[in-house]
């Protein structure tokens, strides 16, 4: 299993140390190993006694590893990404309704929540971290969803959260 939060690491897991806005995952590598991580991906040299892969960008590596771990779900979904300063939520809602009325099983990952097939889940950020995003896409795919509309924030793009996603369509609403 793949983890980017040292507290959640379970025995046999891979820990990816990413630098966040308020904390640096590299400061928690030892905790991840104590919790059972057998391998670590990181940007900074560390003597930790487990298999270690040093990369230029832990965030990009997390996105690539996460997509692979979950079987690259976006490759078999019709994935629509919406970005822009305003209008992402409204556009996602409109497309979701059009697809649903046309008989497709559609899911949405957005600012308000993520939802599919009558299920709704809280979403604290517009674009989830790549590990969580790939998990959500995998769950949607396994539940029978064929089309996913995703709000993609500029912040999410900058932090490689959608890296590894194969989009079929990109929509740019505006820039202000």
Coordinates of N, CA, C and O in Angstrom, one line a residue:
X1 N 0.8 -1.2 0.0 CA 0.0 0.0 0.0 C 0.9 1.2 0.0 O 2.0 1.2 0.5
X2 N 0.4 2.3 -0.5 CA 1.1 3.6 -0.6 C 0.6 4.6 0.4 O -0.7 4.7 0.5
X3 N 1.5 5.4 1.0 CA 1.1 6.3 2.0 C 1.9 7.6 1.8 O 3.0 7.6 1.5
X4 N 1.2 8.8 2.1 CA 2.0 10.0 2.2 C 1.8 10.7 3.5 O 2.2 11.8 3.7
X5 N 1.1 10.0 4.4 CA 1.0 10.5 5.8 C 1.6 9.4 6.7 O 1.1 8.3 6.8
X6 N 2.7 9.7 7.4 CA 3.4 8.8 8.2 C 2.6 8.1 9.3 O 2.8 7.0 9.6
X7 N 1.6 8.8 9.8 CA 0.7 8.3 10.9 C -0.2 7.2 10.3 O -0.6 6.3 11.1
X8 N -0.4 7.2 9.0 CA -1.3 6.2 8.5 C -0.6 4.9 8.0 O -1.3 4.0 7.6
X9 N 0.7 5.0 7.9 CA 1.5 3.9 7.4 C 1.2 2.6 8.1 O 1.1 2.5 9.3
X10 N 1.0 1.5 7.3 CA 0.8 0.2 7.9 C 2.0 -0.7 7.5 O 2.7 -0.4 6.5
X11 N 2.2 -1.8 8.2 CA 3.3 -2.7 7.9 C 3.3 -3.1 6.4 O 2.3 -3.5 5.8
X12 N 4.5 -3.0 5.8 CA 4.7 -3.4 4.4 C 4.4 -2.3 3.4 O 4.5 -2.5 2.2
X13 N 4.1 -1.1 3.9 CA 3.8 0.0 3.1 C 4.9 0.8 2.5 O 6.1 0.7 2.9
X14 N 4.6 1.6 1.5 CA 5.6 2.5 0.8 C 5.2 3.9 1.3 O 4.1 4.3 1.2
X15 N 6.2 4.6 1.8 CA 5.9 6.0 2.3 C 6.6 6.9 1.3 O 7.8 6.8 1.0
X16 N 5.8 7.9 0.8 CA 6.3 8.9 0.0 C 6.3 10.2 0.8 O 5.3 10.7 1.2
X17 N 7.5 10.8 1.0 CA 7.7 12.0 1.8 C 7.6 13.2 0.9 O 8.4 13.4 0.0
X18 N 6.5 13.9 1.1 CA 6.3 15.1 0.3 C 6.4 16.4 1.2 O 6.0 16.3 2.4
X19 N 6.9 17.4 0.7 CA 6.9 18.7 1.4 C 5.6 19.4 1.2 O 5.2 19.7 0.1
X20 N 4.9 19.7 2.3 CA 3.6 20.3 2.3 C 3.8 21.8 2.6 O 4.9 22.3 2.8
X21 N 2.7 22.5 2.7 CA 2.7 23.9 2.9 C 3.0 24.2 4.4 O 3.6 25.2 4.8
X22 N 2.6 23.3 5.3 CA 2.8 23.5 6.7 C 3.7 22.5 7.4 O 4.2 22.7 8.5
X23 N 4.0 21.4 6.7 CA 4.8 20.3 7.2 C 5.6 19.6 6.1 O 5.2 19.6 5.0
X24 N 6.7 19.1 6.5 CA 7.6 18.4 5.5 C 7.6 16.9 5.8 O 8.1 16.5 6.9
X25 N 7.1 16.1 4.9 CA 7.1 14.7 5.1 C 8.4 14.0 5.4 O 8.5 13.0 6.0
X26 N 9.5 14.7 5.0 CA 10.8 14.2 5.3 C 11.1 14.1 6.8 O 11.9 13.3 7.2
X27 N 10.4 15.0 7.5 CA 10.6 15.0 9.0 C 9.9 13.9 9.6 O 10.1 13.6 10.8
X28 N 9.1 13.1 8.9 CA 8.3 12.0 9.5 C 8.7 10.6 8.9 O 8.0 9.7 9.1
X29 N 9.8 10.6 8.2 CA 10.3 9.3 7.6 C 10.5 8.3 8.7 O 10.1 7.1 8.6
X30 N 11.2 8.7 9.8 CA 11.5 7.7 10.8 C 10.2 7.2 11.4 O 10.1 6.0 11.7
X31 N 9.2 8.0 11.6 CA 7.9 7.6 12.1 C 7.2 6.6 11.2 O 6.7 5.6 11.6
X32 N 7.3 6.9 9.9 CA 6.8 6.0 8.9 C 7.4 4.6 8.9 O 6.7 3.6 8.9
X33 N 8.7 4.6 9.1 CA 9.5 3.3 9.2 C 9.1 2.6 10.5 O 8.8 1.4 10.5
X34 N 9.0 3.3 11.6 CA 8.5 2.7 12.8 C 7.1 2.1 12.7 O 6.8 1.1 13.4
X35 N 6.3 2.7 11.9 CA 4.9 2.2 11.7 C 4.9 1.0 10.7 O 3.8 0.5 10.4
X36 N 6.0 0.7 10.0 CA 6.1 -0.5 9.2 C 6.4 -0.2 7.7 O 6.4 -1.2 6.9
X37 N 6.7 1.0 7.3 CA 7.1 1.2 6.0 C 8.4 0.4 5.6 O 9.3 0.4 6.4
X38 N 8.3 -0.3 4.5 CA 9.5 -1.1 4.1 C 10.3 -0.4 3.0 O 11.3 -0.8 2.6
X39 N 9.7 0.7 2.5 CA 10.4 1.5 1.4 C 9.9 3.0 1.5 O 8.8 3.3 2.0
X40 N 10.8 3.9 1.1 CA 10.5 5.3 1.1 C 11.0 6.0 -0.2 O 12.0 5.6 -0.7
X41 N 10.1 6.9 -0.6 CA 10.5 7.7 -1.8 C 10.6 9.1 -1.2 O 9.7 9.6 -0.5
X42 N 11.8 9.8 -1.5 CA 12.0 11.1 -0.9 C 12.9 11.9 -1.8 O 13.6 11.4 -2.7
X43 N 13.0 13.2 -1.5 CA 13.9 14.1 -2.3 C 15.2 14.4 -1.6 O 16.2 14.8 -2.2
X44 N 15.2 14.2 -0.2 CA 16.4 14.5 0.6 C 17.1 13.3 1.1 O 16.5 12.3 1.5
X45 N 18.4 13.3 1.1 CA 19.2 12.1 1.6 C 18.8 11.8 3.0 O 18.6 12.7 3.8
X46 N 18.7 10.5 3.2 CA 18.3 10.0 4.6 C 18.9 8.7 4.8 O 19.0 7.8 3.9
X47 N 19.4 8.4 6.0 CA 19.9 7.1 6.4 C 18.8 6.5 7.3 O 18.7 6.7 8.5
X48 N 18.0 5.6 6.7 CA 16.8 5.1 7.4 C 16.8 3.6 7.5 O 15.9 3.1 8.2
X49 N 17.6 2.9 6.8 CA 17.6 1.4 6.9 C 16.6 0.7 6.2 O 16.4 -0.5 6.4
X50 N 15.9 1.3 5.3 CA 14.9 0.6 4.4 C 15.2 1.0 3.0 O 15.9 2.0 2.7
X51 N 14.7 0.3 2.0 CA 14.8 0.7 0.6 C 14.4 2.1 0.4 O 13.3 2.5 0.8
X52 N 15.3 2.9 -0.2 CA 15.0 4.3 -0.4 C 15.2 4.7 -1.9 O 16.2 4.3 -2.5
X53 N 14.3 5.4 -2.5 CA 14.4 5.9 -3.8 C 14.4 7.4 -3.7 O 13.5 8.0 -3.2
X54 N 15.5 8.0 -4.2 CA 15.6 9.5 -4.2 C 15.1 10.0 -5.6 O 15.5 9.5 -6.6
X55 N 14.2 11.0 -5.5 CA 13.6 11.5 -6.8 C 13.8 13.1 -6.7 O 14.0 13.7 -5.7
X56 N 13.6 13.7 -7.9 CA 13.6 15.1 -8.0 C 12.4 15.7 -7.4 O 12.4 16.8 -6.8
X57 N 11.2 15.1 -7.6 CA 9.9 15.6 -7.2 C 9.1 14.5 -6.5 O 8.6 13.6 -7.2
X58 N 9.0 14.5 -5.2 CA 8.2 13.5 -4.5 C 6.8 13.6 -4.9 O 6.1 12.5 -4.9
X59 N 6.3 14.8 -5.1 CA 4.9 14.9 -5.5 C 4.6 14.2 -6.9 O 3.6 13.6 -7.0
X60 N 5.5 14.4 -7.8 CA 5.3 13.8 -9.1 C 5.4 12.3 -9.0 O 4.7 11.5 -9.6
X61 N 6.4 11.8 -8.2 CA 6.6 10.4 -7.9 C 5.3 9.8 -7.3 O 4.9 8.7 -7.6
X62 N 4.8 10.5 -6.3 CA 3.5 10.1 -5.6 C 2.4 9.9 -6.6 O 1.7 8.9 -6.6
X63 N 2.3 10.8 -7.5 CA 1.2 10.7 -8.5 C 1.4 9.5 -9.5 O 0.5 8.8 -9.7
X64 N 2.7 9.3 -9.9 CA 2.9 8.2 -10.8 C 2.7 6.8 -10.1 O 2.1 5.9 -10.6
X65 N 3.3 6.7 -8.8 CA 3.1 5.5 -8.1 C 1.6 5.2 -7.7 O 1.2 4.1 -7.8
X66 N 0.9 6.3 -7.4 CA -0.5 6.1 -7.0 C -1.3 5.6 -8.2 O -2.2 4.8 -8.1
X67 N -1.1 6.2 -9.4 CA -1.8 5.8 -10.6 C -1.5 4.3 -10.9 O -2.4 3.6 -11.2
X68 N -0.2 3.9 -10.8 CA 0.1 2.5 -11.0 C -0.5 1.6 -10.0 O -1.0 0.5 -10.3
X69 N -0.5 2.0 -8.7 CA -1.0 1.2 -7.6 C -2.5 0.9 -7.8 O -2.9 -0.2 -7.5
X70 N -3.2 1.9 -8.3 CA -4.7 1.7 -8.5 C -5.0 1.3 -9.9 O -6.2 1.3 -10.3
X71 N -4.0 0.9 -10.7 CA -4.3 0.3 -12.0 C -4.6 1.4 -13.1 O -5.3 1.0 -14.0
X72 N -4.1 2.6 -12.9 CA -4.4 3.6 -13.9 C -5.8 3.8 -14.3 O -6.2 3.6 -15.5
X73 N -6.7 4.0 -13.3 CA -8.2 4.1 -13.6 C -8.6 5.1 -14.7 O -9.5 4.8 -15.4
X74 N -7.9 6.2 -14.8 CA -8.3 7.2 -15.8 C -8.1 6.7 -17.2 O -8.8 7.3 -18.1
X75 N -7.3 5.7 -17.4 CA -7.2 5.2 -18.8 C -8.4 4.5 -19.3 O -8.6 4.4 -20.5
X76 N -9.3 4.0 -18.4 CA -10.5 3.4 -18.8 C -11.8 4.2 -18.5 O -12.9 3.7 -18.8
X77 N -11.6 5.4 -18.0 CA -12.7 6.3 -17.8 C -12.7 7.4 -18.8 O -11.6 7.7 -19.4
X78 N -13.9 8.0 -19.1 CA -13.9 9.2 -19.9 C -13.7 10.3 -18.8 O -14.6 10.5 -18.0
X79 N -12.6 10.9 -18.8 CA -12.2 11.9 -17.8 C -12.2 13.3 -18.4 O -11.5 13.6 -19.3
X80 N -13.1 14.2 -17.8 CA -13.2 15.6 -18.2 C -12.6 16.4 -17.1 O -13.1 16.4 -15.9
X81 N -11.6 17.3 -17.4 CA -11.1 18.2 -16.4 C -11.5 19.6 -16.7 O -11.5 20.0 -17.8
X82 N -11.9 20.3 -15.6 CA -12.4 21.7 -15.8 C -11.5 22.6 -14.9 O -11.4 22.3 -13.7
X83 N -10.9 23.6 -15.5 CA -10.1 24.5 -14.8 C -10.4 25.9 -15.2 O -11.1 26.2 -16.2
X84 N -10.1 26.9 -14.3 CA -10.4 28.3 -14.5 C -10.7 28.9 -13.2 O -10.9 28.3 -12.2
X85 N -10.7 30.2 -13.2 CA -10.9 31.0 -12.0 C -12.3 30.8 -11.4 O -12.5 30.6 -10.2
X86 N -13.3 30.9 -12.3 CA -14.7 30.8 -11.9 C -15.4 29.9 -12.8 O -15.0 29.7 -14.0
X87 N -16.5 29.3 -12.3 CA -17.4 28.5 -13.2 C -17.1 27.0 -13.2 O -17.9 26.2 -13.8
X88 N -16.1 26.5 -12.5 CA -15.8 25.1 -12.5 C -17.0 24.2 -11.9 O -17.4 23.2 -12.5
X89 N -17.5 24.6 -10.8 CA -18.6 23.8 -10.1 C -19.8 23.8 -11.0 O -20.5 22.8 -11.2
X90 N -20.2 25.0 -11.5 CA -21.4 25.1 -12.3 C -21.3 24.2 -13.6 O -22.2 23.5 -14.0
X91 N -20.1 24.3 -14.2 CA -19.9 23.6 -15.5 C -19.9 22.1 -15.2 O -20.5 21.3 -15.9
X92 N -19.3 21.6 -14.1 CA -19.3 20.2 -13.7 C -20.7 19.7 -13.5 O -21.1 18.6 -13.9
X93 N -21.5 20.5 -12.8 CA -22.9 20.2 -12.5 C -23.7 20.0 -13.8 O -24.4 19.1 -14.0
X94 N -23.5 20.9 -14.7 CA -24.2 20.9 -16.0 C -23.8 19.6 -16.8 O -24.7 18.9 -17.3
X95 N -22.5 19.4 -16.9 CA -22.1 18.2 -17.6 C -22.5 16.9 -17.0 O -23.0 16.0 -17.6
X96 N -22.5 16.9 -15.6 CA -23.0 15.7 -14.9 C -24.4 15.4 -15.3 O -24.8 14.3 -15.5
X97 N -25.2 16.4 -15.3 CA -26.7 16.3 -15.6 C -26.9 15.9 -17.0 O -27.8 15.0 -17.3
X98 N -26.2 16.4 -17.9 CA -26.3 16.0 -19.3 C -26.0 14.6 -19.5 O -26.7 13.8 -20.2
X99 N -24.8 14.1 -18.9 CA -24.4 12.7 -19.1 C -25.4 11.8 -18.4 O -25.8 10.7 -18.9
X100 N -25.9 12.2 -17.2 CA -26.9 11.3 -16.5 C -28.2 11.2 -17.3 O -28.7 10.1 -17.5
X101 N -28.7 12.3 -17.9 CA -29.9 12.3 -18.7 C -29.7 11.5 -20.0 O -30.6 10.9 -20.5
X102 N -28.5 11.4 -20.4 CA -28.1 10.6 -21.6 C -28.0 9.1 -21.3 O -27.7 8.3 -22.2
X103 N -28.1 8.8 -20.0 CA -28.0 7.4 -19.6 C -26.6 6.9 -19.2 O -26.5 5.7 -19.0
X104 N -25.7 7.8 -19.0 CA -24.4 7.4 -18.6 C -24.3 7.4 -17.0 O -24.9 8.2 -16.4
X105 N -23.4 6.6 -16.5 CA -23.1 6.6 -15.1 C -21.9 7.6 -14.9 O -20.8 7.3 -15.3
X106 N -22.2 8.8 -14.3 CA -21.2 9.8 -14.2 C -20.9 10.1 -12.7 O -21.7 10.0 -11.8
X107 N -19.6 10.4 -12.5 CA -19.1 10.8 -11.2 C -18.6 12.2 -11.3 O -18.1 12.7 -12.4
X108 N -18.5 12.9 -10.2 CA -18.0 14.3 -10.1 C -17.0 14.4 -8.9 O -17.3 13.9 -7.8
X109 N -15.8 15.0 -9.2 CA -14.9 15.3 -8.1 C -14.8 16.8 -8.1 O -14.3 17.4 -9.1
X110 N -15.3 17.5 -7.1 CA -15.3 18.9 -7.1 C -15.1 19.6 -5.8 O -14.9 18.9 -4.8
X111 N -15.3 20.9 -5.8 CA -15.1 21.7 -4.7 C -16.1 21.4 -3.5 O -15.7 21.3 -2.4
X112 N -17.3 21.1 -3.9 CA -18.3 20.8 -2.8 C -18.2 19.4 -2.3 O -18.3 19.2 -1.0
X113 N -18.0 18.4 -3.1 CA -17.9 17.1 -2.7 C -17.4 16.2 -3.9 O -17.1 16.7 -5.0
X114 N -17.3 14.9 -3.7 CA -17.2 14.0 -4.8 C -18.4 13.0 -4.7 O -18.8 12.7 -3.6
X115 N -18.9 12.7 -5.8 CA -20.2 11.9 -5.8 C -20.3 11.0 -7.0 O -19.8 11.3 -8.1
X116 N -21.0 9.9 -6.8 CA -21.3 9.0 -7.9 C -22.3 8.0 -7.5 O -22.4 7.6 -6.3
X117 N -23.2 7.6 -8.4 CA -24.2 6.6 -8.2 C -25.0 6.8 -6.9 O -25.2 5.9 -6.2
X118 N -25.4 8.0 -6.6 CA -26.2 8.3 -5.4 C -25.4 8.4 -4.1 O -26.0 8.7 -3.1
X119 N -24.1 8.3 -4.2 CA -23.2 8.4 -3.0 C -22.5 9.8 -3.0 O -22.1 10.3 -4.1
X120 N -22.4 10.4 -1.9 CA -21.7 11.7 -1.7 C -20.7 11.6 -0.6 O -21.0 11.1 0.4
X121 N -19.6 12.2 -0.8 CA -18.5 12.2 0.1 C -17.9 13.7 0.3 O -17.8 14.4 -0.7
X122 N -17.6 14.1 1.5 CA -17.0 15.4 1.7 C -15.6 15.4 1.0 O -14.9 14.5 0.9
X123 N -15.3 16.6 0.4 CA -14.1 16.8 -0.2 C -13.5 18.1 0.3 O -14.0 19.2 -0.1
X124 N -12.5 18.1 1.1 CA -12.0 19.3 1.8 C -11.2 20.3 0.8 O -11.0 21.4 1.1
X125 N -10.8 19.8 -0.3 CA -10.1 20.6 -1.3 C -10.7 20.4 -2.7 O -11.3 19.3 -3.0
X126 N -10.5 21.3 -3.6 CA -11.1 21.2 -5.0 C -10.5 19.9 -5.7 O -11.2 19.1 -6.2
X127 N -9.2 19.8 -5.6 CA -8.5 18.7 -6.3 C -7.8 17.9 -5.2 O -6.8 18.4 -4.7
X128 N -8.2 16.7 -4.9 CA -7.6 15.9 -3.9 C -6.1 15.6 -4.2 O -5.7 15.6 -5.4
X129 N -5.3 15.3 -3.2 CA -3.9 14.8 -3.4 C -4.0 13.6 -4.3 O -4.9 12.8 -4.3
X130 N -2.9 13.4 -5.1 CA -2.9 12.4 -6.1 C -3.2 11.0 -5.6 O -3.9 10.2 -6.3
X131 N -2.7 10.7 -4.4 CA -3.0 9.3 -3.9 C -4.5 9.1 -3.6 O -5.1 8.1 -4.0
X132 N -5.1 10.1 -3.0 CA -6.6 10.0 -2.8 C -7.3 10.1 -4.1 O -8.3 9.4 -4.3
X133 N -6.9 10.9 -5.0 CA -7.6 11.1 -6.3 C -7.6 9.8 -7.0 O -8.6 9.3 -7.5
X134 N -6.5 9.1 -7.1 CA -6.4 7.8 -7.8 C -7.3 6.7 -7.1 O -7.9 5.9 -7.8
X135 N -7.4 6.8 -5.8 CA -8.2 5.9 -5.0 C -9.7 6.2 -5.4 O -10.5 5.2 -5.6
X136 N -10.1 7.5 -5.4 CA -11.5 7.8 -5.8 C -11.8 7.4 -7.2 O -12.9 6.8 -7.4
X137 N -10.9 7.7 -8.1 CA -11.1 7.2 -9.5 C -11.3 5.7 -9.6 O -12.2 5.2 -10.3
X138 N -10.5 5.0 -8.9 CA -10.6 3.5 -8.9 C -11.9 3.1 -8.3 O -12.5 2.2 -8.9
X139 N -12.3 3.7 -7.2 CA -13.6 3.3 -6.6 C -14.8 3.6 -7.6 O -15.7 2.8 -7.7
X140 N -14.7 4.7 -8.2 CA -15.7 5.0 -9.2 C -15.8 4.0 -10.4 O -16.8 3.5 -10.7
X141 N -14.6 3.7 -10.9 CA -14.5 2.7 -12.0 C -15.1 1.4 -11.5 O -15.9 0.8 -12.2
X142 N -14.6 0.9 -10.4 CA -15.1 -0.4 -9.9 C -16.6 -0.4 -9.6 O -17.2 -1.5 -9.6
X143 N -17.2 0.7 -9.3 CA -18.6 0.8 -9.0 C -19.4 0.9 -10.3 O -20.7 0.8 -10.3
X144 N -18.8 1.0 -11.5 CA -19.5 1.1 -12.7 C -19.6 2.4 -13.4 O -20.3 2.6 -14.4
X145 N -19.0 3.4 -12.8 CA -19.0 4.8 -13.4 C -18.1 4.7 -14.7 O -17.0 4.1 -14.7
X146 N -18.6 5.4 -15.7 CA -17.8 5.4 -17.0 C -17.3 6.8 -17.3 O -16.3 6.9 -18.1
X147 N -17.9 7.8 -16.7 CA -17.5 9.2 -17.0 C -17.3 10.0 -15.7 O -18.1 9.9 -14.8
X148 N -16.2 10.7 -15.6 CA -15.9 11.5 -14.4 C -15.6 12.9 -14.9 O -14.8 13.1 -15.7
X149 N -16.3 13.8 -14.2 CA -16.0 15.2 -14.4 C -15.3 15.7 -13.2 O -15.7 15.5 -12.0
X150 N -14.1 16.4 -13.4 CA -13.3 16.8 -12.3 C -13.0 18.2 -12.3 O -12.5 18.7 -13.4
X151 N -13.2 18.9 -11.2 CA -12.7 20.3 -11.1 C -11.2 20.2 -10.8 O -10.8 19.5 -9.9
X152 N -10.4 21.0 -11.6 CA -9.0 20.9 -11.4 C -8.5 22.3 -11.1 O -8.5 23.2 -12.0
X153 N -8.1 22.6 -9.9 CA -7.6 23.9 -9.5 C -6.2 24.1 -10.0 O -5.5 23.2 -10.2
X154 N -5.9 25.4 -10.2 CA -4.5 25.7 -10.6 C -3.5 25.2 -9.5 O -2.4 24.8 -9.8
X155 N -4.0 25.3 -8.2 CA -3.1 24.8 -7.1 C -2.9 23.3 -7.3 O -1.8 22.8 -7.1
X156 N -3.9 22.5 -7.6 CA -3.8 21.1 -7.9 C -2.9 20.8 -9.0 O -2.1 19.8 -9.0
X157 N -3.0 21.6 -10.1 CA -2.1 21.4 -11.2 C -0.6 21.6 -10.8 O 0.3 20.8 -11.1
X158 N -0.4 22.7 -10.1 CA 0.9 23.1 -9.6 C 1.6 22.0 -8.7 O 2.8 21.8 -8.7
X159 N 0.7 21.4 -7.9 CA 1.2 20.4 -7.0 C 1.2 18.9 -7.5 O 1.2 18.0 -6.8
X160 N 1.0 18.8 -8.8 CA 1.1 17.5 -9.5 C -0.1 16.5 -9.1 O 0.1 15.3 -9.2
X161 N -1.2 17.1 -8.6 CA -2.2 16.2 -8.1 C -2.9 15.4 -9.2 O -3.4 14.4 -9.0
X162 N -2.9 16.0 -10.4 CA -3.6 15.3 -11.5 C -2.5 14.7 -12.4 O -2.9 14.1 -13.5
X163 N -1.3 14.8 -12.1 CA -0.2 14.1 -12.9 C -0.5 12.6 -12.9 O -0.8 12.0 -11.9
X164 N -0.4 12.0 -14.0 CA -0.8 10.6 -14.1 C -2.2 10.3 -14.5 O -2.6 9.2 -14.8
X165 N -3.0 11.4 -14.6 CA -4.4 11.2 -15.1 C -4.4 11.4 -16.6 O -3.8 12.3 -17.1
X166 N -5.2 10.6 -17.2 CA -5.3 10.7 -18.7 C -6.7 11.3 -19.0 O -7.7 10.7 -18.9
X167 N -6.7 12.6 -19.3 CA -7.9 13.3 -19.6 C -8.3 13.1 -21.0 O -7.5 13.2 -21.9
X168 N -9.6 13.0 -21.2 CA -10.2 12.9 -22.6 C -10.5 14.3 -23.1 O -10.6 14.5 -24.3
X169 N -10.8 15.2 -22.1 CA -11.3 16.5 -22.5 C -10.9 17.5 -21.4 O -11.0 17.2 -20.2
X170 N -10.4 18.6 -21.8 CA -10.0 19.7 -20.8 C -10.9 20.9 -21.2 O -11.0 21.3 -22.3
X171 N -11.4 21.5 -20.1 CA -12.3 22.7 -20.3 C -11.6 23.8 -19.5 O -11.4 23.7 -18.3
X172 N -11.4 25.0 -20.1 CA -10.9 26.1 -19.5 C -12.0 27.2 -19.4 O -12.5 27.6 -20.5
X173 N -12.5 27.5 -18.2 CA -13.6 28.4 -18.1 C -13.2 29.9 -18.3 O -13.8 30.6 -19.1
X174 N -12.2 30.4 -17.6 CA -11.8 31.7 -17.6 C -10.6 32.0 -16.8 O -10.2 31.1 -16.0
X175 N -10.0 33.2 -16.8 CA -8.9 33.6 -16.0 C -9.2 35.0 -15.5 O -9.4 35.9 -16.4
X176 N -9.2 35.2 -14.2 CA -9.4 36.6 -13.7 C -8.6 36.8 -12.5 O -8.0 35.9 -12.0

